[in-house]
Backbone as CSV, one residue per row, in Angstrom:
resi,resn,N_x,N_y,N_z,CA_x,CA_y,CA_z,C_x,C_y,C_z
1,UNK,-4.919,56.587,-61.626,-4.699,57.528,-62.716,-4.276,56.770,-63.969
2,UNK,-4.771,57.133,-64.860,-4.511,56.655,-66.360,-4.351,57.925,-67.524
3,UNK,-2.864,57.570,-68.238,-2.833,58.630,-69.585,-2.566,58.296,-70.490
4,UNK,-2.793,58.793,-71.444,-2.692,58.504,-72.844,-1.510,59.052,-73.222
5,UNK,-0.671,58.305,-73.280,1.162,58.436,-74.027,1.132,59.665,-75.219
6,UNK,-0.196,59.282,-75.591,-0.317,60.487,-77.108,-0.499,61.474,-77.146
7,UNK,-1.393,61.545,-75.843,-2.100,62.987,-75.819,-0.893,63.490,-74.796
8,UNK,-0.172,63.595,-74.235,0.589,63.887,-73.326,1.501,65.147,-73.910
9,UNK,2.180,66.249,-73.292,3.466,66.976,-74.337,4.150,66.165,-73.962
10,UNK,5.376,66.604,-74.371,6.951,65.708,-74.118,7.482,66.118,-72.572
11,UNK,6.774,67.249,-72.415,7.110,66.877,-70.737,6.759,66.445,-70.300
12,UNK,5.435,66.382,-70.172,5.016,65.302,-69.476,5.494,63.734,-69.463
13,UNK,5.164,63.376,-70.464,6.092,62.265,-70.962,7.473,62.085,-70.202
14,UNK,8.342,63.205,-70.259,9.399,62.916,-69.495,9.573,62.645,-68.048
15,UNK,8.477,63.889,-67.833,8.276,63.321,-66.003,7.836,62.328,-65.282
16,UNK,6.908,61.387,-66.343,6.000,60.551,-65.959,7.893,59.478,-65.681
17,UNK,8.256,59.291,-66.725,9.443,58.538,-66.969,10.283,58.378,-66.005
18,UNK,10.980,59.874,-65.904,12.067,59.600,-65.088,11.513,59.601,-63.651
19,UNK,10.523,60.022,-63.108,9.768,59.840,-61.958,9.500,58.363,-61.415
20,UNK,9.284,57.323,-62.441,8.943,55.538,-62.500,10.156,55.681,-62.994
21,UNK,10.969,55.487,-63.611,12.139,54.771,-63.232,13.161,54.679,-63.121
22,UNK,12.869,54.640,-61.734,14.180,54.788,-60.576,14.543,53.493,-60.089
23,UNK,15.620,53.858,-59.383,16.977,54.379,-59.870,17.526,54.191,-60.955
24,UNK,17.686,55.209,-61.297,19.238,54.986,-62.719,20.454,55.170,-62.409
25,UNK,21.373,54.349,-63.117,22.588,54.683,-63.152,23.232,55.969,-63.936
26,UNK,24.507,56.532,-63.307,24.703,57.842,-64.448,25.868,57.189,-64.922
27,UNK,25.537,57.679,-66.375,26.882,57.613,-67.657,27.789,59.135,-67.504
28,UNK,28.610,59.417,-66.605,29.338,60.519,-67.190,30.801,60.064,-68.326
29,UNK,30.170,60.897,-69.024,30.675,60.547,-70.716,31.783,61.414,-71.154
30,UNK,33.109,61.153,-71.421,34.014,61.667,-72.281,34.520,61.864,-73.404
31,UNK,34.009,62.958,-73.973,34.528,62.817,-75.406,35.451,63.807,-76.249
32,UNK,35.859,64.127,-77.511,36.606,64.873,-77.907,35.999,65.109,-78.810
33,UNK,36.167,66.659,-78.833,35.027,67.756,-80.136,36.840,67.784,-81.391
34,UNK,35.548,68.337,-82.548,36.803,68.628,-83.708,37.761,69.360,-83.798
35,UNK,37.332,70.241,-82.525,38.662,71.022,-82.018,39.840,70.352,-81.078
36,UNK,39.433,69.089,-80.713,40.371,68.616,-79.458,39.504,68.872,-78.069
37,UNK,38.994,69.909,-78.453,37.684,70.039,-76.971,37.434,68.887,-76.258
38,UNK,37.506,68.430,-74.893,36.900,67.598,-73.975,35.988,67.678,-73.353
39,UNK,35.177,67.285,-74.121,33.511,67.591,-73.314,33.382,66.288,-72.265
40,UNK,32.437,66.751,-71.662,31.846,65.594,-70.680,30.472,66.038,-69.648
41,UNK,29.709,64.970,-69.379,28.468,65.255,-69.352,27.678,64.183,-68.674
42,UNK,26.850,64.278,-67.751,26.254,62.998,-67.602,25.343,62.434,-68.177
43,UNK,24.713,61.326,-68.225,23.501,60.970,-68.960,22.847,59.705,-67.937
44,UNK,21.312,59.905,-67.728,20.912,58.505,-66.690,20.394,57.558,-67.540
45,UNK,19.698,58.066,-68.949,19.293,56.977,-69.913,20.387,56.115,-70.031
46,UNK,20.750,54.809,-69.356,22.365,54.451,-69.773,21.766,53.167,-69.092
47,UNK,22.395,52.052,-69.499,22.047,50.513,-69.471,23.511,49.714,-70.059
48,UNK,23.781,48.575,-69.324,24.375,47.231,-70.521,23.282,47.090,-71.212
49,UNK,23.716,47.128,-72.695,23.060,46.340,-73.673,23.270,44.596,-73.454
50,UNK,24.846,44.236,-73.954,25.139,43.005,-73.741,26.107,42.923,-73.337
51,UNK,26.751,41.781,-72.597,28.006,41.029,-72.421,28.914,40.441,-73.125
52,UNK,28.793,39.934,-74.210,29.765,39.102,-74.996,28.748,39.712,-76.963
53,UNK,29.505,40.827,-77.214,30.558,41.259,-76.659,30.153,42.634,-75.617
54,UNK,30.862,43.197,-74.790,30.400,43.559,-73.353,30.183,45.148,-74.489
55,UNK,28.687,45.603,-73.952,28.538,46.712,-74.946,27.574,47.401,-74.131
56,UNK,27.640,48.873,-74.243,26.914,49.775,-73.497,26.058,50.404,-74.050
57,UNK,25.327,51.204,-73.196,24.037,52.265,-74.146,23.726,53.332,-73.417
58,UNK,23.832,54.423,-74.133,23.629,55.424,-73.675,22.058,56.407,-74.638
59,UNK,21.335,56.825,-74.032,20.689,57.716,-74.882,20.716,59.294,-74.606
60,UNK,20.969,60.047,-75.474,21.516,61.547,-75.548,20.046,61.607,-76.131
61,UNK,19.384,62.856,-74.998,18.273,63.235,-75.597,19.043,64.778,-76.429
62,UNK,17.853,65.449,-77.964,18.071,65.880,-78.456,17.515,67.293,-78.024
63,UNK,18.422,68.694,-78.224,17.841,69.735,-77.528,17.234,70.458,-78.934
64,UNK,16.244,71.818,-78.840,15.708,72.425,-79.985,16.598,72.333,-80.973
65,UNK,17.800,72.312,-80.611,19.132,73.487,-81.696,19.712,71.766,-82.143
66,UNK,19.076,70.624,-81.642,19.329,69.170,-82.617,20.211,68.156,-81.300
67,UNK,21.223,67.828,-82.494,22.557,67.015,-81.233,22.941,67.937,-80.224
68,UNK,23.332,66.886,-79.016,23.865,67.860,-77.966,25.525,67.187,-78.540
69,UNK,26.381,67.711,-77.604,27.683,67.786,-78.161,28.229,66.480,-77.870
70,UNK,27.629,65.768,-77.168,28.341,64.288,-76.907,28.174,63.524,-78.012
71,UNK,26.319,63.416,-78.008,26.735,62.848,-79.709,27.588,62.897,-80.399
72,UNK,27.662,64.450,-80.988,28.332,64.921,-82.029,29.411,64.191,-82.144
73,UNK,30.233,64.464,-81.154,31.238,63.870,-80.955,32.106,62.695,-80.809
74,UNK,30.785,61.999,-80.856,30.805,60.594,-80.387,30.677,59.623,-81.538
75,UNK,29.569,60.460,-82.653,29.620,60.095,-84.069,30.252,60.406,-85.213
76,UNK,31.283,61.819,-84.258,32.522,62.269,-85.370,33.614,61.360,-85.095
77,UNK,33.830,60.839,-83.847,35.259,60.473,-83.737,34.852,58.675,-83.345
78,UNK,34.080,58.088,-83.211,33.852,56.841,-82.722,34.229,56.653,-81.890
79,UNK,34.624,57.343,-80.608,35.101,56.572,-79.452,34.867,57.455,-78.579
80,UNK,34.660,57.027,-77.349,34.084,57.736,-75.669,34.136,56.950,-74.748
81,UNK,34.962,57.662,-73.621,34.939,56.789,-72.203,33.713,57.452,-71.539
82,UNK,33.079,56.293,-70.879,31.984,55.899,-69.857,32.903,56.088,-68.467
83,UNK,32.081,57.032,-67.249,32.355,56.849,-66.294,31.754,56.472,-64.929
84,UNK,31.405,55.675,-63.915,30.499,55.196,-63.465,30.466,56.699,-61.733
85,UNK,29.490,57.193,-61.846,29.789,57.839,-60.505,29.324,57.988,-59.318
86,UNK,30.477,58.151,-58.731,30.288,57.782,-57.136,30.171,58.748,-56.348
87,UNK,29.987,58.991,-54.986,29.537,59.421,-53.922,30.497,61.109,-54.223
88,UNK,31.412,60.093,-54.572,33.304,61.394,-54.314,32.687,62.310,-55.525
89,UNK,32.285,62.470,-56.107,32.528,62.892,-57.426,31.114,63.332,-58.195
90,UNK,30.245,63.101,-57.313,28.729,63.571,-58.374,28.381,65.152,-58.176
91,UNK,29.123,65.625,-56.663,28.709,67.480,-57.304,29.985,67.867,-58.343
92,UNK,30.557,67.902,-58.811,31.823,67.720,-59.555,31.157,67.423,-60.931
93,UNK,30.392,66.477,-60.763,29.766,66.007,-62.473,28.490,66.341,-62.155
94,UNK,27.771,66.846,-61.450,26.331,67.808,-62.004,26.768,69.142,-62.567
95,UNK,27.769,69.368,-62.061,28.583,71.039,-62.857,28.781,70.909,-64.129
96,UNK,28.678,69.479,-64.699,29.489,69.875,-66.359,27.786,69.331,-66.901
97,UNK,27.184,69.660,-66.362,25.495,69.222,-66.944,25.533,70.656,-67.236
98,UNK,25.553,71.902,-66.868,25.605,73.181,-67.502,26.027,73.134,-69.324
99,UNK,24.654,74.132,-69.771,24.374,73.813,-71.129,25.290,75.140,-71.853
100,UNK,26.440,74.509,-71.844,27.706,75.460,-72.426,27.685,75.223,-74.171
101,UNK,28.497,76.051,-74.366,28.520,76.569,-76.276,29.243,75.254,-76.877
102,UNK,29.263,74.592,-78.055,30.029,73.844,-78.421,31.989,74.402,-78.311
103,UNK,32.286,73.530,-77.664,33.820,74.009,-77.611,34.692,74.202,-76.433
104,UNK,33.515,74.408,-75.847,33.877,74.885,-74.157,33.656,73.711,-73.093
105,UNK,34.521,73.280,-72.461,34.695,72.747,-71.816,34.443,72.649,-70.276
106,UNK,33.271,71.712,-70.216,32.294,71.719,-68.577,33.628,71.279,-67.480
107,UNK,34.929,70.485,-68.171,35.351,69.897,-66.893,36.142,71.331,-66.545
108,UNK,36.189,72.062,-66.989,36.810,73.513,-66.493,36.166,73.941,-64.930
109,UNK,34.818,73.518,-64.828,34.055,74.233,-63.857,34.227,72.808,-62.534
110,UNK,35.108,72.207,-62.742,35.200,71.568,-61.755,36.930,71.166,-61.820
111,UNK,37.160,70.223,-60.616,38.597,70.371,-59.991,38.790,68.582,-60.087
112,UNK,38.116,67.998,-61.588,38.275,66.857,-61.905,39.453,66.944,-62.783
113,UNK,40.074,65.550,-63.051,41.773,65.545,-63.291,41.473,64.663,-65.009
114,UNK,42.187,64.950,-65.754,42.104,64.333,-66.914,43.235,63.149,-67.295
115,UNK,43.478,62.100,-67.786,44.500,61.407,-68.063,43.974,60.751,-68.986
116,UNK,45.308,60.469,-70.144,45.220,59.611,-71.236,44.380,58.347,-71.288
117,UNK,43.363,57.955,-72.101,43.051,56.831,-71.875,44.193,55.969,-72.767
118,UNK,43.849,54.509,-72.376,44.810,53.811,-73.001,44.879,52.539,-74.632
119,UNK,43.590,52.535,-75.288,43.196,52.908,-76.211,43.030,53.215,-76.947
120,UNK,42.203,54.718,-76.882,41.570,55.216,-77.355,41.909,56.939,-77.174
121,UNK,41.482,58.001,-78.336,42.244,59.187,-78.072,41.412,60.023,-76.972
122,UNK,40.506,59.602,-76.674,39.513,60.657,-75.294,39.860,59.680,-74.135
123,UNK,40.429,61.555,-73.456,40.900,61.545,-72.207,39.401,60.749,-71.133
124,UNK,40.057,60.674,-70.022,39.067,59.949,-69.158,39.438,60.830,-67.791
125,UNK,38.396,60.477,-66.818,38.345,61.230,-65.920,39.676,60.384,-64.369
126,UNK,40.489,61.098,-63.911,41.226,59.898,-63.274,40.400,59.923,-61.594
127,UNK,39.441,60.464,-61.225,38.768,60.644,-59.940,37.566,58.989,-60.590
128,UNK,37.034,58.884,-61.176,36.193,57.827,-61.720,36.680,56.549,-61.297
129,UNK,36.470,55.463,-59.766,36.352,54.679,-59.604,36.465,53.080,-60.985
130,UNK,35.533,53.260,-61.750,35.473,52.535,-63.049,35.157,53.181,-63.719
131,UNK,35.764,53.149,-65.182,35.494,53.398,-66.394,36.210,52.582,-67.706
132,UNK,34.652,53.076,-68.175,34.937,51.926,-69.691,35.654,52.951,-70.916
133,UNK,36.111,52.574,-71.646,37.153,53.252,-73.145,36.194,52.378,-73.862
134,UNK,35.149,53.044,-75.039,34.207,52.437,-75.557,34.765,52.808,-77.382
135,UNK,34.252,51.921,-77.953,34.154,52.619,-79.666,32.364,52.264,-79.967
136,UNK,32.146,53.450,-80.699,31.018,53.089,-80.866,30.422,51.832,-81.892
137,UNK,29.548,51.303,-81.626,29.141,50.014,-82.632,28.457,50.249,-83.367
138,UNK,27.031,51.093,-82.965,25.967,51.404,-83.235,25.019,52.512,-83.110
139,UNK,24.470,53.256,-84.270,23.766,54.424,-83.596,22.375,54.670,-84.200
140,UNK,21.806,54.691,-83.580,19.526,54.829,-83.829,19.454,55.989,-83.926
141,UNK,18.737,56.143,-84.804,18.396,58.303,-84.482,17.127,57.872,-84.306
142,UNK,16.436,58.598,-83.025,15.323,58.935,-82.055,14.842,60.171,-82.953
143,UNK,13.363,60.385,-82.515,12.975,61.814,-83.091,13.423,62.230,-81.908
144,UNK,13.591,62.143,-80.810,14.392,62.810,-79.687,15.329,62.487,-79.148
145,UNK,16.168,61.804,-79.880,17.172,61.474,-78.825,18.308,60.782,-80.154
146,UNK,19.715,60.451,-79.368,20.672,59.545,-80.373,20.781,58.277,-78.952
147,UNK,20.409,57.316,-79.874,21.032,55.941,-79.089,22.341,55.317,-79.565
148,UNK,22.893,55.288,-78.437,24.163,55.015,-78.888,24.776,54.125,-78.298
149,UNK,25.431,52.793,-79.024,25.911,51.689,-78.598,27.368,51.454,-78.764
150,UNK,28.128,51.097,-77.583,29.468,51.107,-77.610,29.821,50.111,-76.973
151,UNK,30.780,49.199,-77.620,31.538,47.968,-77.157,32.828,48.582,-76.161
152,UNK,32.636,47.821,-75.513,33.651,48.057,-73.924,34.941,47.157,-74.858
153,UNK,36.035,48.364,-74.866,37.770,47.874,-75.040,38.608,47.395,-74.173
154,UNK,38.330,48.315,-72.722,39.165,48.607,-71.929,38.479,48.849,-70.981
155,UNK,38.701,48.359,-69.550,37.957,48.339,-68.177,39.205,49.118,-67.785
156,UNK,38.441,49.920,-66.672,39.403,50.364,-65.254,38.689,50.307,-64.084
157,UNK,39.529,49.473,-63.196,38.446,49.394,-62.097,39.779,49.994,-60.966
158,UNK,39.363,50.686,-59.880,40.064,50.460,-58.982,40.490,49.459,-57.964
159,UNK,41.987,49.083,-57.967,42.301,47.792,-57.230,41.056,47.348,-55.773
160,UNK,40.958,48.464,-55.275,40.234,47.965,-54.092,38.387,47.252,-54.365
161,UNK,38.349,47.893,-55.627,36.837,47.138,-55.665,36.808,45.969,-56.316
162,UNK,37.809,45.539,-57.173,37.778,44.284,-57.801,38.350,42.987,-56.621
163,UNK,37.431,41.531,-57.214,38.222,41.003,-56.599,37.224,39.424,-57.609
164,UNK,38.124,38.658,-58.145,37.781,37.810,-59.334,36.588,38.294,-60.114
165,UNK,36.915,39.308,-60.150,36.226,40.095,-61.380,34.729,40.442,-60.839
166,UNK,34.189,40.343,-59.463,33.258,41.145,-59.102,33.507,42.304,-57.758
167,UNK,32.129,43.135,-58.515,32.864,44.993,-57.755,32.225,45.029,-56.778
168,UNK,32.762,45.453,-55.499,32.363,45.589,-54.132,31.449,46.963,-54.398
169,UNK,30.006,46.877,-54.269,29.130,47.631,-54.441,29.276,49.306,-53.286
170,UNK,29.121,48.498,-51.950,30.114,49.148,-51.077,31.038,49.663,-51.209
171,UNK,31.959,49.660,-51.677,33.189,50.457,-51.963,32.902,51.395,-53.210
172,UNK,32.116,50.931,-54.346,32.059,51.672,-55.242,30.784,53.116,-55.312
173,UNK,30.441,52.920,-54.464,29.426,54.074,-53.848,28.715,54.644,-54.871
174,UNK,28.473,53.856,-56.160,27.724,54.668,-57.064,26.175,55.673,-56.592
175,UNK,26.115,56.324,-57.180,24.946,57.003,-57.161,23.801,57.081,-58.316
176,UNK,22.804,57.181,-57.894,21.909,56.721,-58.464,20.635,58.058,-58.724
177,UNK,20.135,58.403,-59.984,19.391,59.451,-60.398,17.918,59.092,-60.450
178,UNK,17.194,60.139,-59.968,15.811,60.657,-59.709,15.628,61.246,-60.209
179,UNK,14.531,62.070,-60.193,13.663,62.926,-61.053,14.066,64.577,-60.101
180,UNK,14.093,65.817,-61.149,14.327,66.764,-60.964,15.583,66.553,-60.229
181,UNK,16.024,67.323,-59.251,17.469,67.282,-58.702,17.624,66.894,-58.077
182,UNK,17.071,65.658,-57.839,17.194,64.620,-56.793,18.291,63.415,-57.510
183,UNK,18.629,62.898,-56.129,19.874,61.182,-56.245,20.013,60.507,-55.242
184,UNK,20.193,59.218,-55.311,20.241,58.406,-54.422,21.491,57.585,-54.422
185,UNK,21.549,56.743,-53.012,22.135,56.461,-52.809,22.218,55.006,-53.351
186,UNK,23.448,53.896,-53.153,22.747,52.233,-53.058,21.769,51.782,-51.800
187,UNK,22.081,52.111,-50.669,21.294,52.184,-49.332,21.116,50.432,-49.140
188,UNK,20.266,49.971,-48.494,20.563,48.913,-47.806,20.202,47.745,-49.203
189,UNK,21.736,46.644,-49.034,21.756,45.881,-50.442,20.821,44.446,-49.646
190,UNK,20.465,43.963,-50.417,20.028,42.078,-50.112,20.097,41.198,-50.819
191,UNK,20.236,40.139,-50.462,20.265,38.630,-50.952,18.846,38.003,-51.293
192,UNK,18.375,37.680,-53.281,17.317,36.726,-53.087,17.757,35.686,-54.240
193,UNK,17.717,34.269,-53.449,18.555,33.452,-54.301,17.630,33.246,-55.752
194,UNK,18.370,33.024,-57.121,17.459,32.934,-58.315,16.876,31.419,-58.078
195,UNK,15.523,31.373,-58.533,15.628,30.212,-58.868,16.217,28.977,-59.494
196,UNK,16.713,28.034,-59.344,17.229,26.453,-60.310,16.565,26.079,-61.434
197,UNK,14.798,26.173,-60.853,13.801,24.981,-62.126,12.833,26.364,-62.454
């Protein structure tokens, strides 16, 4: 099968996408609206950009009615914690994917715990294994989407997965996004040494 990217709608386009490429990681994202509102939300468009300095990326696709509220928020106030999620915690964060009014708050519909980040003024999730306290660096406007780049301030890892600064994959049970309402697991990890020359 062969298509033409052009001739395609945007759904299609999207399905072709998130269908090839798998697995993604999810960004569930914390932020604070102009009311003080704590939104949060997941996102799988999400990647390291770079390491030094250690910087993230998220892309917020755009709905009819424009920004969704993370943006917004994210480009009103410059700062958002990243949360990485795990096994414990992903029906908990598919609930705040519900497409609520600006203001209203998704972590309401779940029995996730909020605490100060340390930082930065958006709260973070305290069930979240790791999470980053980001400021934003950088932002692209997409005809569909906001890309958004944020330098890592502040790590939290839980004691049990760190150990000289690499995370026991195993322990951290992330989960991993598919197409339509599907997710995966890490499932069986392996060893292939890089090449030297």
């Amino acid at each position: 099968m062969k298509f033409d990217a052009q001739s395609l709608s945007p759904k299609e386009n999207y399905k072709l996408l998130i269908g090839s490429i798998i697995p993604r990681p999810i960004a569930f994202v914390t932020t604070k609206g102009a009311d003080g509102t704590v939104n949060a939300a997941p996102f799988s468009f999400f990647t390291v950009a770079s390491s030094h300095p250690p910087q993230l990326l998220i892309a917020v696709q755009k709905t009819d009615q424009g920004e969704k509220d993370t943006a917004k928020n994210i480009l009103l106030n410059q700062e958002y914690v990243i949360h990485i999620v795990s096994e414990e915690i992903v029906e908990a964060v598919n609930e705040t994917a519900a497409p609520l009014a600006y203001g209203e708050s998704e972590l309401e519909r779940t029995n996730l715990t909020l605490i100060d980040s340390d930082l930065i003024d958006v709260p973070a999730v305290a069930e979240a294994k790791v999470r980053f306290e980001l400021k934003l660096t950088q932002h692209v406007e997409l005809e569909a989407a906001d890309l958004l780049i944020g330098e890592v301030i502040r790590y939290h890892v839980a004691d049990e997965l760190e150990e000289s600064f690499r995370i026991d994959a195993d322990g951290l049970k992330a989960i991993a996004r598919l197409a339509g309402n599907d997710y995966a697991k890490i499932g069986e990890i392996f060893t292939i040494a890089r090449p030297t020359k």
